[in-house]
């Protein structure tokens, strides 16, 4: 297995086979992978929030918001040799760690808004979503292999699943 | 005092941390922790999290339950009851902390019901990063550690206070910092 690259909050990393993309402890955030296995290139972005609202901060950290992260990731994967029509996506995350009855509805539900927005944008841009593991109330550690093209999702106390 | 045991709390420190560094801020993001989350509304709106290593969280639950359950064996108590005890323990500690803050400012606050989670440290800290991330790239963290009980079975924990944007200015105003 190749070298593991850590993708921190709001980071966007694109690399070639045989390296590995890792992100630790995804809570309400989304770990989205877009890859072209024929060109042996893959990228991961660690999305924190659904919508940049055209905030100038999004230019500096496009990976922070779903609406800026996904086009930036596609562009970067294609720049490193990926072919737009061959791109596929896998994603995990979007959970809600705490539930507070009576709290404003979207205060802690960022996870489900992140998932919804990411799914909509992928659909709109015509990137097929091959596999996903979303929602719930547990954190996830995810690892994407550019040899098997599998996304391994580890949940504390529940073990690891490959999707 | 909690459960007739002395509680020793450090002087809180405040720090501004980049939200992008927050997941690793308190150590290995993969280490298992217990966390209790509450919201406070009022003069000083904020979120509070009580963080413990999973082991210390479970010790706190044992202490809380062993004083209540008489002859029932601790290992026979279902997980939901344990989580509810954890949430209540965290709630008592966070409420005491918040009362102290509000006493300083003669502020009024209401506190939500607590919510408990067991998860990787990194995922819990991510909740904080996202709360701040909606407004900017930095998090203000007011952080204090506490220990319950004497040396033989002392429990450590951390209180993290996350003021809503703007609410810190009103707190400082009341304290006449400006």
Coordinates of C-alpha atoms in Angstrom, one line a residue:
Chain A
X1 CA 0.0 0.0 0.0
X2 CA 1.3 3.5 -0.9
X3 CA 1.9 6.4 1.4
X4 CA -1.1 7.8 3.3
X5 CA -2.0 11.4 2.8
X6 CA -4.1 13.1 5.6
X7 CA -6.9 15.3 4.4
X8 CA -7.7 17.8 7.2
X9 CA -10.8 19.9 7.6
X10 CA -11.5 21.9 4.4
X11 CA -8.5 20.3 2.7
X12 CA -8.5 19.1 -0.9
X13 CA -5.9 16.5 -1.9
X14 CA -5.4 14.9 -5.3
X15 CA -2.9 12.1 -5.9
X16 CA -2.0 9.1 -8.1
X17 CA -1.9 5.4 -7.5
X18 CA -0.7 3.7 -5.3
X19 CA -1.1 6.3 -2.6
X20 CA -3.9 6.4 0.0
X21 CA -6.2 9.3 1.1
X22 CA -7.1 9.3 4.8
X23 CA -9.4 11.5 6.9
X24 CA -9.8 11.0 10.7
X25 CA -12.9 11.4 12.7
X26 CA -15.5 12.7 10.3
X27 CA -18.5 13.9 12.2
X28 CA -20.9 16.2 10.4
X29 CA -18.3 16.8 7.7
X30 CA -18.3 14.9 4.4
X31 CA -15.3 13.0 3.0
X32 CA -15.9 13.0 -0.8
X33 CA -13.7 11.1 -3.2
X34 CA -13.8 11.6 -6.9
X35 CA -11.6 9.3 -9.0
X36 CA -10.8 8.0 -12.4
X37 CA -9.4 4.4 -12.0
X38 CA -8.3 4.2 -15.6
X39 CA -6.1 7.3 -15.3
X40 CA -5.2 6.0 -11.8
X41 CA -5.9 9.3 -10.1
X42 CA -8.1 10.2 -7.1
X43 CA -8.9 13.2 -5.0
X44 CA -10.6 13.7 -1.6
X45 CA -12.1 16.8 -0.1
X46 CA -13.2 17.3 3.5
X47 CA -16.4 19.4 3.3
X48 CA -17.5 21.2 6.5
X49 CA -20.5 23.2 5.4
X50 CA -23.1 23.0 2.7
X51 CA -23.1 26.5 1.2
X52 CA -20.5 29.2 0.8
X53 CA -23.1 31.9 0.2
X54 CA -20.5 33.4 -2.2
X55 CA -18.4 34.3 0.8
X56 CA -14.9 35.5 -0.1
X57 CA -13.4 33.0 2.3
X58 CA -14.5 30.3 -0.2
X59 CA -11.8 31.5 -2.6
X60 CA -9.1 30.7 -0.1
X61 CA -10.5 27.5 1.2
X62 CA -12.8 26.1 -1.5
X63 CA -12.8 22.7 0.3
X64 CA -14.8 24.1 3.2
X65 CA -18.1 24.4 1.4
X66 CA -19.9 21.8 -0.8
X67 CA -20.8 24.2 -3.5
X68 CA -17.2 25.3 -4.0
X69 CA -15.4 22.1 -3.1
X70 CA -16.9 19.8 -5.7
X71 CA -16.2 21.9 -8.8
X72 CA -12.6 22.5 -7.4
X73 CA -12.1 18.8 -6.8
X74 CA -13.3 17.8 -10.3
X75 CA -11.0 20.4 -11.9
X76 CA -8.0 19.2 -9.9
X77 CA -8.6 15.5 -10.7
X78 CA -8.9 16.4 -14.4
X79 CA -5.8 18.5 -14.2
X80 CA -3.9 15.5 -12.9
X81 CA -5.0 13.3 -15.8
X82 CA -8.6 12.3 -14.9
X83 CA -11.1 12.3 -17.7
X84 CA -14.3 14.1 -16.9
X85 CA -16.6 11.5 -18.4
X86 CA -15.0 8.6 -16.5
X87 CA -15.1 10.2 -13.0
X88 CA -16.9 8.4 -10.2
X89 CA -17.6 9.4 -6.7
X90 CA -17.8 7.8 -3.2
X91 CA -18.6 9.6 0.0
X92 CA -19.0 9.1 3.7
X93 CA -19.9 11.3 6.7
X94 CA -22.7 13.7 7.4
X95 CA -23.7 12.4 10.9
X96 CA -25.2 14.3 13.7
X97 CA -23.2 13.7 16.9
X98 CA -25.5 15.4 19.4
X99 CA -29.3 15.7 19.5
X100 CA -30.8 18.5 21.4
X101 CA -34.6 18.6 21.7
X102 CA -35.9 22.1 21.3
X103 CA -32.7 23.5 19.7
X104 CA -33.2 25.4 16.4
X105 CA -33.8 22.7 13.7
X106 CA -30.6 23.2 11.7
X107 CA -28.3 24.2 14.5
X108 CA -26.8 20.7 14.9
X109 CA -28.1 19.1 11.7
X110 CA -25.2 20.4 9.5
X111 CA -24.5 16.8 8.7
X112 CA -27.7 16.1 6.9
X113 CA -27.5 19.5 5.1
X114 CA -24.0 18.6 3.9
X115 CA -25.1 15.2 2.6
X116 CA -28.1 16.6 0.8
X117 CA -26.2 19.5 -0.8
X118 CA -23.3 17.2 -1.9
X119 CA -25.7 14.6 -3.4
X120 CA -27.5 17.4 -5.3
X121 CA -24.3 18.9 -6.7
X122 CA -22.9 15.5 -7.8
X123 CA -26.2 14.8 -9.6
X124 CA -26.3 18.2 -11.3
X125 CA -22.7 17.8 -12.5
X126 CA -23.3 14.3 -13.7
X127 CA -20.8 12.5 -11.5
X128 CA -22.1 9.0 -10.7
X129 CA -22.1 8.2 -7.0
X130 CA -21.0 4.6 -6.7
X131 CA -21.2 4.1 -2.9
X132 CA -21.9 6.1 0.2
X133 CA -22.2 5.8 3.9
X134 CA -24.1 8.8 5.3
X135 CA -25.9 10.0 8.4
X136 CA -26.4 8.4 11.8
X137 CA -24.8 9.7 15.0
X138 CA -21.4 8.2 14.9
X139 CA -18.0 9.6 13.7
X140 CA -16.2 7.9 10.8
X141 CA -12.6 7.5 9.9
X142 CA -12.2 6.9 6.1
X143 CA -9.4 5.7 3.9
X144 CA -9.5 5.5 0.1
X145 CA -7.1 3.1 -1.7
X146 CA -6.0 4.0 -5.2
X147 CA -5.1 0.3 -5.7
X148 CA -8.5 -1.3 -4.9
X149 CA -10.5 2.0 -5.3
X150 CA -12.4 1.1 -2.2
X151 CA -13.4 3.5 0.6
X152 CA -12.9 1.9 3.9
X153 CA -15.1 3.4 6.7
X154 CA -14.3 2.7 10.3
X155 CA -16.8 3.5 13.1
X156 CA -15.8 3.3 16.8
X157 CA -17.2 0.1 18.3
X158 CA -18.7 -1.1 14.9
X159 CA -15.6 -2.1 12.9
X160 CA -14.7 -1.4 9.3
X161 CA -16.8 -1.6 6.2
X162 CA -15.4 -1.3 2.6
X163 CA -17.7 0.5 0.2
Chain B
X1 CA -18.9 18.9 45.7
X2 CA -20.3 16.1 43.5
X3 CA -21.4 12.9 45.1
X4 CA -19.8 14.0 48.4
X5 CA -16.5 14.2 46.7
X6 CA -14.5 17.4 46.3
X7 CA -14.2 18.9 42.8
X8 CA -11.0 20.6 41.9
X9 CA -11.2 23.0 39.0
X10 CA -8.3 24.8 37.3
X11 CA -8.4 28.5 36.3
X12 CA -9.9 28.6 32.8
X13 CA -7.7 29.6 29.9
X14 CA -8.9 31.2 26.7
X15 CA -7.3 30.6 23.3
X16 CA -8.0 31.3 19.7
X17 CA -7.4 28.3 17.6
X18 CA -7.7 27.9 13.8
X19 CA -10.7 25.6 13.2
X20 CA -8.6 23.6 10.7
X21 CA -6.2 22.6 13.5
X22 CA -9.0 21.9 16.1
X23 CA -9.3 18.1 15.4
X24 CA -5.8 17.5 16.6
X25 CA -5.8 20.2 19.3
X26 CA -6.4 17.9 22.3
X27 CA -4.4 14.9 21.2
X28 CA -4.9 11.8 19.0
X29 CA -8.1 12.4 17.0
X30 CA -8.8 8.7 17.1
X31 CA -8.8 8.3 20.9
X32 CA -12.3 7.3 22.3
X33 CA -13.9 10.0 24.4
X34 CA -17.2 10.7 26.2
X35 CA -18.8 14.1 25.6
X36 CA -21.8 15.9 26.9
X37 CA -23.1 18.9 25.0
X38 CA -25.5 21.6 26.2
X39 CA -26.7 24.9 24.8
X40 CA -27.2 27.9 26.9
X41 CA -29.5 30.8 25.9
X42 CA -29.8 34.1 27.7
X43 CA -27.5 37.1 28.2
X44 CA -24.5 35.1 27.1
X45 CA -25.5 32.5 24.5
X46 CA -23.0 29.7 24.1
X47 CA -22.5 26.0 23.7
X48 CA -20.6 23.9 26.3
X49 CA -19.0 20.6 26.0
X50 CA -17.7 18.4 28.8
X51 CA -15.0 16.1 27.5
X52 CA -13.5 13.1 29.2
X53 CA -11.5 10.0 28.1
X54 CA -13.9 7.2 27.6
X55 CA -12.4 5.5 30.6
X56 CA -12.9 8.4 33.0
X57 CA -16.5 8.9 31.6
X58 CA -17.3 5.3 32.5
X59 CA -15.8 5.8 36.0
X60 CA -17.9 8.8 36.5
X61 CA -21.0 6.8 35.5
X62 CA -20.0 4.0 37.9
X63 CA -19.7 6.5 40.7
X64 CA -23.1 8.2 39.9
X65 CA -24.9 4.9 39.6
X66 CA -23.3 3.0 42.5
X67 CA -24.7 5.5 44.9
X68 CA -28.2 5.0 43.5
X69 CA -28.7 1.4 42.6
X70 CA -28.2 -0.4 45.8
X71 CA -27.8 -4.1 45.2
X72 CA -28.1 -4.1 41.4
X73 CA -24.7 -5.0 39.8
X74 CA -23.2 -2.2 37.7
X75 CA -22.7 -4.5 34.8
X76 CA -26.4 -5.3 34.7
X77 CA -27.3 -1.7 34.1
X78 CA -28.3 -1.1 30.4
X79 CA -26.3 1.2 28.2
X80 CA -29.1 3.8 27.9
X81 CA -29.2 4.2 31.7
X82 CA -25.5 4.7 31.7
X83 CA -25.7 7.3 29.0
X84 CA -28.4 9.1 30.8
X85 CA -26.3 9.2 33.9
X86 CA -23.3 10.4 31.9
X87 CA -25.5 13.2 30.4
X88 CA -26.7 14.2 33.9
X89 CA -23.2 14.2 35.4
X90 CA -22.0 16.4 32.6
X91 CA -25.0 18.6 32.9
X92 CA -24.3 19.2 36.6
X93 CA -20.7 20.1 36.0
X94 CA -21.5 22.3 33.0
X95 CA -24.3 24.1 34.8
X96 CA -22.1 24.8 37.8
X97 CA -19.5 26.3 35.5
X98 CA -22.0 28.4 33.7
X99 CA -23.6 29.6 36.9
X100 CA -20.2 30.8 38.0
X101 CA -19.8 32.7 34.8
X102 CA -23.2 34.2 35.1
X103 CA -22.7 35.2 38.7
X104 CA -19.8 37.3 37.7
X105 CA -21.9 39.2 35.2
X106 CA -25.2 38.9 37.1
X107 CA -26.5 37.4 33.8
X108 CA -29.5 35.2 33.4
X109 CA -29.2 32.0 31.4
X110 CA -31.2 28.9 30.6
X111 CA -29.6 25.6 29.8
X112 CA -30.8 22.9 27.4
X113 CA -31.2 19.3 28.2
X114 CA -27.8 17.5 27.8
X115 CA -26.9 15.3 25.0
X116 CA -24.2 12.6 25.4
X117 CA -22.0 11.0 22.8
X118 CA -19.2 8.4 22.8
X119 CA -16.9 8.8 19.8
X120 CA -13.5 9.6 18.4
X121 CA -12.0 12.8 19.8
X122 CA -11.6 14.2 16.3
X123 CA -15.3 13.8 15.5
X124 CA -16.4 15.6 18.7
X125 CA -14.0 18.5 18.1
X126 CA -15.3 18.7 14.5
X127 CA -18.7 19.6 15.9
X128 CA -17.0 22.7 17.5
X129 CA -15.0 23.5 14.3
X130 CA -18.3 23.5 12.3
X131 CA -20.1 25.7 14.9
X132 CA -17.3 28.3 14.5
X133 CA -16.8 27.6 10.8
X134 CA -20.1 29.1 10.0
X135 CA -18.8 32.5 11.0
X136 CA -15.1 32.4 10.2
X137 CA -11.9 30.4 10.4
X138 CA -11.0 30.8 14.1
X139 CA -12.5 29.2 17.2
X140 CA -12.4 30.8 20.6
X141 CA -12.0 28.1 23.2
X142 CA -12.3 28.6 27.0
X143 CA -10.9 25.6 28.5
X144 CA -10.7 24.3 32.0
X145 CA -9.8 20.9 33.6
X146 CA -11.3 19.4 36.6
X147 CA -10.8 16.4 38.8
X148 CA -13.4 14.7 41.0
X149 CA -12.5 12.8 44.1
X150 CA -9.3 11.9 45.8
X151 CA -6.2 10.4 44.3
X152 CA -7.3 6.7 44.4
X153 CA -10.2 7.1 41.9
X154 CA -10.0 10.6 40.6
X155 CA -11.7 11.5 37.3
X156 CA -10.4 14.1 35.0
X157 CA -12.5 16.1 32.5
X158 CA -12.3 19.2 30.4
X159 CA -14.9 21.9 30.0
X160 CA -14.9 23.7 26.6
X161 CA -17.0 26.8 26.3
X162 CA -17.9 28.1 22.8
X163 CA -19.4 31.5 22.9
X164 CA -21.8 32.4 20.0
X165 CA -20.4 35.1 17.7
X166 CA -20.9 38.5 19.4
X167 CA -21.8 37.1 22.8
X168 CA -18.3 37.5 24.1
X169 CA -18.4 41.2 23.5
X170 CA -21.5 41.4 25.7
X171 CA -19.7 39.4 28.4
X172 CA -16.7 41.6 28.3
X173 CA -18.9 44.7 28.4
X174 CA -20.5 43.4 31.6
X175 CA -17.1 42.6 33.1
X176 CA -16.0 46.1 32.0
X177 CA -13.0 44.7 30.2
X178 CA -13.4 47.3 27.5

